[in-house]
CSV table of C-alpha atoms and ligand atoms in Angstrom, one decimal:
chain,number,residue,atom,x,y,z
A,1,UNK,CA,31.3,28.5,-171.0
A,2,UNK,CA,32.7,31.3,-168.9
A,3,UNK,CA,31.2,34.7,-169.7
A,4,UNK,CA,33.4,37.9,-169.6
A,5,UNK,CA,31.4,40.3,-167.5
A,6,UNK,CA,33.8,43.2,-167.7
A,7,UNK,CA,36.8,44.2,-169.9
A,8,UNK,CA,39.2,47.0,-169.0
A,9,UNK,CA,42.2,48.1,-170.9
A,10,UNK,CA,44.6,49.0,-168.2
A,11,UNK,CA,47.5,50.2,-170.5
A,12,UNK,CA,47.8,49.6,-174.2
A,13,UNK,CA,48.9,46.0,-174.1
A,14,UNK,CA,47.5,44.9,-170.6
A,15,UNK,CA,43.9,44.1,-170.1
A,16,UNK,CA,41.5,43.0,-167.3
A,17,UNK,CA,38.8,40.5,-167.6
A,18,UNK,CA,36.2,39.9,-164.9
A,19,UNK,CA,34.9,36.4,-165.6
A,20,UNK,CA,31.7,34.7,-164.4
A,21,UNK,CA,33.1,31.6,-162.5
A,22,UNK,CA,31.3,31.0,-159.3
A,23,UNK,CA,32.9,27.7,-158.4
A,24,UNK,CA,36.3,29.3,-158.8
A,25,UNK,CA,35.5,32.5,-156.8
A,26,UNK,CA,34.4,30.3,-153.9
A,27,UNK,CA,37.8,28.7,-153.5
A,28,UNK,CA,40.4,31.2,-154.9
A,29,UNK,CA,43.3,32.3,-152.7
A,30,UNK,CA,46.1,34.7,-153.2
A,31,UNK,CA,48.9,33.3,-155.4
A,32,UNK,CA,46.8,30.6,-157.2
A,33,UNK,CA,46.3,30.6,-160.9
A,34,UNK,CA,43.9,29.3,-163.6
A,35,UNK,CA,44.3,27.5,-166.9
A,36,UNK,CA,42.5,29.4,-169.5
A,37,UNK,CA,41.4,28.2,-173.0
A,38,UNK,CA,39.6,30.5,-175.4
A,39,UNK,CA,37.9,27.8,-177.5
A,40,UNK,CA,38.0,24.1,-178.0
A,41,UNK,CA,41.0,24.3,-180.4
A,42,UNK,CA,42.7,26.9,-178.3
A,43,UNK,CA,46.0,26.6,-176.4
A,44,UNK,CA,45.9,26.3,-172.6
A,45,UNK,CA,47.6,29.3,-170.9
A,46,UNK,CA,48.1,30.0,-167.1
A,47,UNK,CA,47.0,33.3,-165.7
A,48,UNK,CA,47.0,34.2,-162.0
A,49,UNK,CA,44.0,35.2,-160.0
A,50,UNK,CA,44.1,38.9,-159.6
A,51,UNK,CA,40.9,39.2,-157.6
A,52,UNK,CA,37.6,37.4,-156.9
A,53,UNK,CA,34.2,38.2,-155.5
A,54,UNK,CA,32.4,35.1,-154.0
A,55,UNK,CA,29.1,37.0,-153.7
A,56,UNK,CA,29.1,38.0,-157.4
A,57,UNK,CA,30.7,34.7,-158.5
A,58,UNK,CA,33.3,36.4,-160.4
A,59,UNK,CA,37.1,36.1,-160.8
A,60,UNK,CA,39.4,38.8,-162.2
A,61,UNK,CA,42.5,38.2,-164.4
A,62,UNK,CA,44.9,40.6,-165.9
A,63,UNK,CA,47.0,39.6,-168.8
A,64,UNK,CA,49.7,41.2,-171.0
A,65,UNK,CA,49.7,40.5,-174.8
A,66,UNK,CA,52.9,38.8,-175.7
A,67,UNK,CA,52.0,36.1,-178.2
A,68,UNK,CA,49.2,34.4,-180.2
A,69,UNK,CA,47.0,33.3,-177.4
A,70,UNK,CA,47.2,36.5,-175.2
A,71,UNK,CA,46.6,38.5,-178.5
A,72,UNK,CA,43.6,36.4,-179.4
A,73,UNK,CA,42.4,36.8,-175.8
A,74,UNK,CA,42.7,40.6,-176.2
A,75,UNK,CA,40.2,40.6,-179.1
A,76,UNK,CA,37.4,39.3,-176.9
A,77,UNK,CA,34.9,41.8,-175.3
A,78,UNK,CA,32.4,41.8,-172.5
A,79,UNK,CA,29.6,39.4,-173.3
A,80,UNK,CA,32.0,36.9,-175.0
A,81,UNK,CA,32.8,33.6,-173.4
A,82,UNK,CA,35.9,31.4,-172.7
A,83,UNK,CA,35.7,27.6,-173.2
A,84,UNK,CA,37.7,26.7,-170.1
A,85,UNK,CA,38.6,28.6,-166.9
A,86,UNK,CA,40.1,25.9,-164.7
A,87,UNK,CA,41.1,26.5,-161.1
A,88,UNK,CA,42.1,27.6,-158.7
A,89,UNK,CA,45.3,25.7,-159.2
A,90,UNK,CA,48.7,25.6,-157.4
A,91,UNK,CA,49.5,26.4,-153.7
A,92,UNK,CA,48.3,29.7,-152.3
A,93,UNK,CA,51.0,32.1,-151.2
A,94,UNK,CA,52.0,31.5,-147.6
A,95,UNK,CA,50.5,34.2,-145.5
A,96,UNK,CA,51.0,34.5,-141.8
A,97,UNK,CA,52.3,37.3,-139.5
A,98,UNK,CA,56.0,37.7,-140.6
A,99,UNK,CA,56.5,41.3,-139.4
A,100,UNK,CA,57.5,43.6,-142.2
A,101,UNK,CA,57.1,42.3,-145.7
A,102,UNK,CA,58.3,44.0,-148.8
A,103,UNK,CA,56.1,43.2,-151.9
A,104,UNK,CA,58.0,43.9,-155.1
A,105,UNK,CA,55.8,44.0,-158.3
A,106,UNK,CA,57.1,44.3,-161.8
A,107,UNK,CA,54.9,45.2,-164.7
A,108,UNK,CA,51.9,42.8,-165.0
A,109,UNK,CA,53.1,41.3,-161.7
A,110,UNK,CA,51.2,44.0,-159.7
A,111,UNK,CA,48.0,42.1,-160.4
A,112,UNK,CA,48.9,39.0,-158.4
A,113,UNK,CA,50.7,41.2,-155.8
A,114,UNK,CA,47.7,43.2,-154.8
A,115,UNK,CA,45.7,40.3,-153.2
A,116,UNK,CA,48.8,38.9,-151.6
A,117,UNK,CA,49.6,42.3,-149.9
A,118,UNK,CA,46.0,42.7,-148.8
A,119,UNK,CA,46.1,39.2,-147.1
A,120,UNK,CA,49.5,40.0,-145.6
A,121,UNK,CA,48.2,43.3,-144.0
A,122,UNK,CA,45.0,41.5,-142.8
A,123,UNK,CA,47.4,39.2,-140.9
A,124,UNK,CA,49.0,42.1,-139.1
A,125,UNK,CA,52.0,42.5,-141.3
A,126,UNK,CA,53.5,45.9,-142.2
A,127,UNK,CA,53.6,46.0,-145.9
A,128,UNK,CA,56.1,48.1,-148.0
A,129,UNK,CA,55.5,47.7,-151.7
A,130,UNK,CA,57.7,48.5,-154.6
A,131,UNK,CA,56.0,48.9,-158.0
A,132,UNK,CA,58.2,49.1,-161.1
A,133,UNK,CA,57.5,49.5,-164.8
A,134,UNK,CA,59.6,50.3,-167.9
A,135,UNK,CA,57.7,53.6,-168.3
A,136,UNK,CA,54.9,55.7,-167.0
A,137,UNK,CA,52.5,54.5,-169.8
A,138,UNK,CA,52.9,50.9,-168.7
A,139,UNK,CA,52.0,51.5,-165.0
A,140,UNK,CA,48.7,50.4,-163.7
A,141,UNK,CA,47.0,49.6,-160.3
A,142,UNK,CA,49.2,52.1,-158.4
A,143,UNK,CA,46.3,53.1,-156.3
A,144,UNK,CA,45.1,49.5,-155.8
A,145,UNK,CA,48.6,48.6,-154.4
A,146,UNK,CA,48.9,51.8,-152.3
A,147,UNK,CA,45.5,50.9,-150.6
A,148,UNK,CA,46.9,47.7,-149.4
A,149,UNK,CA,50.4,48.9,-148.5
A,150,UNK,CA,51.7,50.9,-145.5
A,151,UNK,CA,54.3,52.5,-147.9
A,152,UNK,CA,54.6,52.4,-151.7
A,153,UNK,CA,57.8,53.2,-153.8
A,154,UNK,CA,57.2,53.5,-157.6
A,155,UNK,CA,60.1,53.2,-160.0
A,156,UNK,CA,60.3,53.4,-163.9
A,157,UNK,CA,63.3,52.4,-165.8
A,158,UNK,CA,63.3,55.6,-167.9
A,159,UNK,CA,62.4,57.9,-165.0
A,160,UNK,CA,59.1,59.1,-166.6
A,161,UNK,CA,57.3,58.6,-163.3
A,162,UNK,CA,58.4,58.0,-159.7
A,163,UNK,CA,62.1,57.1,-159.0
A,164,UNK,CA,64.2,56.5,-162.0
A,165,UNK,CA,65.7,53.0,-162.0
A,166,UNK,CA,65.1,49.3,-161.3
A,167,UNK,CA,63.0,47.9,-158.4
A,168,UNK,CA,66.2,46.4,-157.1
A,169,UNK,CA,67.6,49.8,-156.0
A,170,UNK,CA,65.0,50.8,-153.4
A,171,UNK,CA,64.8,47.1,-152.3
A,172,UNK,CA,68.5,47.2,-151.5
A,173,UNK,CA,68.1,50.5,-149.6
A,174,UNK,CA,65.3,49.1,-147.5
A,175,UNK,CA,67.5,46.1,-146.7
A,176,UNK,CA,70.3,48.3,-145.7
A,177,UNK,CA,68.0,50.6,-143.7
A,178,UNK,CA,67.1,50.6,-140.0
A,179,UNK,CA,64.0,48.7,-140.3
A,180,UNK,CA,64.2,44.9,-140.3
A,181,UNK,CA,62.6,43.4,-143.4
A,182,UNK,CA,61.4,39.9,-142.5
A,183,UNK,CA,60.3,38.7,-145.9
A,184,UNK,CA,60.3,39.7,-149.6
A,185,UNK,CA,57.8,38.7,-152.1
A,186,UNK,CA,58.8,39.5,-155.8
A,187,UNK,CA,56.5,38.9,-158.7
A,188,UNK,CA,57.1,39.9,-162.2
A,189,UNK,CA,59.3,39.0,-165.2
A,190,UNK,CA,61.7,36.1,-164.4
A,191,UNK,CA,64.7,38.4,-164.9
A,192,UNK,CA,63.3,40.9,-162.4
A,193,UNK,CA,62.6,38.1,-159.8
A,194,UNK,CA,66.1,36.7,-160.3
A,195,UNK,CA,67.7,40.0,-159.5
A,196,UNK,CA,65.5,40.6,-156.6
A,197,UNK,CA,66.6,37.2,-155.2
A,198,UNK,CA,70.3,38.1,-155.9
A,199,UNK,CA,69.7,41.5,-154.1
A,200,UNK,CA,68.2,39.9,-150.9
A,201,UNK,CA,70.6,36.9,-150.7
A,202,UNK,CA,73.5,38.7,-149.0
A,203,UNK,CA,71.0,40.0,-146.3
A,204,UNK,CA,69.6,36.5,-145.7
A,205,UNK,CA,66.0,37.7,-146.1
A,206,UNK,CA,63.7,34.9,-147.3
A,207,UNK,CA,62.5,35.8,-150.8
A,208,UNK,CA,59.4,34.2,-152.3
A,209,UNK,CA,59.0,34.3,-156.1
A,210,UNK,CA,56.1,33.2,-158.3
A,211,UNK,CA,57.7,31.2,-161.2
A,212,UNK,CA,56.2,31.4,-164.7
A,213,UNK,CA,57.5,28.5,-166.8
A,214,UNK,CA,55.6,27.2,-169.9
A,215,UNK,CA,52.6,25.1,-168.8
A,216,UNK,CA,50.3,22.8,-170.4
A,217,UNK,CA,47.8,21.0,-168.1
A,218,UNK,CA,48.6,22.8,-164.9
A,219,UNK,CA,47.9,19.7,-162.8
A,220,UNK,CA,51.2,17.9,-162.5
A,221,UNK,CA,50.7,15.5,-165.6
A,222,UNK,CA,52.8,16.8,-168.5
A,223,UNK,CA,56.1,17.7,-166.7
A,224,UNK,CA,56.3,20.9,-169.0
A,225,UNK,CA,56.6,23.3,-166.0
A,226,UNK,CA,59.5,21.6,-164.3
A,227,UNK,CA,62.0,23.8,-162.6
A,228,UNK,CA,65.0,23.1,-160.4
A,229,UNK,CA,64.8,24.5,-156.8
A,230,UNK,CA,67.5,23.6,-154.3
A,231,UNK,CA,68.8,21.1,-156.7
A,232,UNK,CA,65.5,19.2,-156.8
A,233,UNK,CA,63.2,18.9,-159.7
A,234,UNK,CA,59.8,20.5,-158.9
A,235,UNK,CA,56.6,21.0,-160.9
A,236,UNK,CA,55.6,24.6,-160.7
A,237,UNK,CA,51.9,23.9,-161.2
A,238,UNK,CA,51.5,21.6,-158.1
A,239,UNK,CA,54.6,22.4,-156.0
A,240,UNK,CA,54.4,26.2,-156.6
A,241,UNK,CA,54.1,28.6,-158.3
A,242,UNK,CA,55.8,30.1,-155.1
A,243,UNK,CA,59.4,29.1,-154.3
A,244,UNK,CA,62.3,30.3,-152.3
A,245,UNK,CA,64.0,32.7,-154.9
A,246,UNK,CA,67.5,31.9,-153.4
A,247,UNK,CA,67.1,28.2,-154.4
A,248,UNK,CA,65.8,28.6,-158.0
A,249,UNK,CA,68.1,27.7,-160.8
A,250,UNK,CA,67.3,30.9,-162.7
A,251,UNK,CA,69.4,30.1,-165.8
A,252,UNK,CA,67.7,26.8,-166.4
A,253,UNK,CA,64.2,28.5,-166.1
A,254,UNK,CA,65.2,31.3,-168.4
A,255,UNK,CA,66.6,28.9,-171.0
A,256,UNK,CA,63.5,26.6,-170.8
A,257,UNK,CA,61.2,29.6,-171.3
A,258,UNK,CA,63.0,30.2,-174.6
A,259,UNK,CA,62.4,26.5,-175.8
A,260,UNK,CA,59.6,27.2,-178.3
A,261,UNK,CA,60.5,30.8,-179.4
A,262,UNK,CA,60.6,29.8,-183.1
A,263,UNK,CA,57.2,27.9,-182.9
A,264,UNK,CA,55.7,30.9,-180.9
A,265,UNK,CA,57.0,33.3,-183.6
A,266,UNK,CA,55.5,31.1,-186.4
A,267,UNK,CA,52.3,30.7,-184.6
A,268,UNK,CA,51.9,34.4,-184.2
A,269,UNK,CA,52.9,35.1,-187.8
A,270,UNK,CA,50.2,32.5,-189.0
A,271,UNK,CA,47.5,34.0,-186.8
A,272,UNK,CA,48.3,37.5,-188.0
A,273,UNK,CA,48.2,36.4,-191.5
A,274,UNK,CA,44.8,34.7,-190.9
A,275,UNK,CA,43.5,38.0,-189.4
A,276,UNK,CA,44.7,39.9,-192.5
A,277,UNK,CA,47.3,41.8,-190.4
A,278,UNK,CA,50.8,42.5,-191.7
A,279,UNK,CA,53.7,43.0,-189.6
B,301,FAD,C1,51.6,30.2,-163.0
B,301,FAD,C2,51.6,31.3,-164.1
B,301,FAD,C3,50.8,32.4,-163.9
B,301,FAD,C4,50.8,33.4,-164.9
B,301,FAD,N1,50.0,34.5,-164.7
B,301,FAD,C5,50.0,35.4,-165.6
B,301,FAD,C6,49.1,36.5,-165.5
B,301,FAD,O1,48.5,36.7,-164.5
B,301,FAD,N2,49.2,37.5,-166.4
B,301,FAD,C7,49.9,37.4,-167.6
B,301,FAD,O2,49.9,38.3,-168.4
B,301,FAD,N3,50.8,36.3,-167.8
B,301,FAD,C8,50.7,35.3,-166.9
B,301,FAD,N4,51.6,34.3,-167.0
B,301,FAD,C9,52.3,34.2,-168.3
B,301,FAD,C10,51.3,33.7,-169.5
B,301,FAD,O3,50.8,32.4,-169.2
B,301,FAD,C11,52.0,33.8,-170.9
B,301,FAD,O4,52.4,35.1,-171.1
B,301,FAD,C12,51.2,33.1,-171.9
B,301,FAD,O5,51.0,31.7,-171.7
B,301,FAD,C13,51.9,33.5,-173.3
B,301,FAD,O6,51.0,32.8,-174.3
B,301,FAD,P1,51.0,33.4,-175.8
B,301,FAD,O7,50.5,32.3,-176.6
B,301,FAD,O8,50.3,34.7,-175.8
B,301,FAD,O9,52.5,33.7,-176.1
B,301,FAD,P2,53.6,32.7,-176.6
B,301,FAD,O10,53.6,32.6,-178.0
B,301,FAD,O11,53.4,31.4,-175.8
B,301,FAD,O12,54.9,33.5,-176.1
B,301,FAD,C14,55.3,34.7,-176.6
B,301,FAD,C15,56.4,35.3,-175.8
B,301,FAD,O13,56.1,35.3,-174.4
B,301,FAD,C16,57.1,34.5,-173.7
B,301,FAD,N5,56.4,33.7,-172.7
B,301,FAD,C17,55.6,32.6,-173.0
B,301,FAD,N6,55.1,32.0,-171.8
B,301,FAD,C18,55.6,32.7,-170.8
B,301,FAD,C19,55.6,32.7,-169.5
B,301,FAD,N7,54.9,31.7,-168.8
B,301,FAD,N8,56.1,33.7,-168.8
B,301,FAD,C20,56.7,34.7,-169.3
B,301,FAD,N9,56.9,34.8,-170.7
B,301,FAD,C21,56.4,33.9,-171.4
B,301,FAD,C22,57.7,33.6,-174.7
B,301,FAD,O14,59.0,33.4,-174.4
B,301,FAD,C23,57.7,34.5,-176.0
B,301,FAD,O15,58.7,35.4,-175.9
B,301,FAD,C24,51.7,33.3,-166.0
B,301,FAD,C25,52.4,32.2,-166.3
B,301,FAD,C26,52.4,31.1,-165.3
B,301,FAD,C27,53.2,29.9,-165.4
B,302,FES,S1,51.9,22.2,-166.4
B,302,FES,FE1,52.0,20.1,-166.7
B,302,FES,S2,53.0,19.3,-165.0
B,302,FES,FE2,52.9,21.4,-164.6
């Protein structure tokens, strides 16, 4: 069992858990993920490593409530335990000295971006970060991202904080500017990553995205997480989750993410009914 050492509610529907998992903490690297299961009958879900502390033997994950499992997860408190916390899985994000790297984080995507930006900076890169959210009340970890960036631009879709608009607008301006951008890393909702990749493509700047298809085992056995990259079928869990955003078949990814919408809806209704909730 993996004990929850700390729970923080970052914004109303996004929570942080620090989990006691010494073996994972020893090996975790930026960009890797875990397969989490609440109890023995629970669904397996992938969550990215947001932080880790080898000395303490802890690993931090940040998750957004979207469906049954993430809502069930949000009912847990410090002191509760998870049945499974398997990882670190997937390939770590490629980190070397590229020059100037622009890290774009959308919504809950800021959690995986922070350790990546920190690692990039420690390798001598200049890091310019863009943090976007729909609204001010959904923004979190602004200070954490600022502390690992040379420059931070914040946007909200509704203009309630920072610059009004989407993350792609300052990204395009940076690419058009005098400073050469050597690489872009974009993590967030698929649609945001798709449009970041579309923005950088005409400039020929390599753009790494972290794909989030539906996963089951996370170890290359079920084929559930397959995506098409450069016309070749890849398994996100073992070949990724990072891929070249210019080569991803985004329409296929977005369509596959919707495969089980009906079942996900029914599962949530059933769980809410069992909990005595009414929607
Ligand atoms: C490698 C990887 C790392 C991830 N890391 C994180 C993380 O650090 N924090 C976090 O909050 N989420 C992360 N996700 C997404 C997370 O796994 C899903 O949100 C979760 O599995 C949804 O489970 P559910 O039962 O709550 O919702 P479901 O009932 O399965 O789905 C509810 C809604 O969420 C959508 N959804 C389902 N799965 C995904 C997905 N993979 N990506 C986007 N939308 C999805 C569905 O289309 C549906 O609209 C990651 C996904 C992958 C593949
Ligand atoms: S999640 Fe099963 S092969 Fe990737």
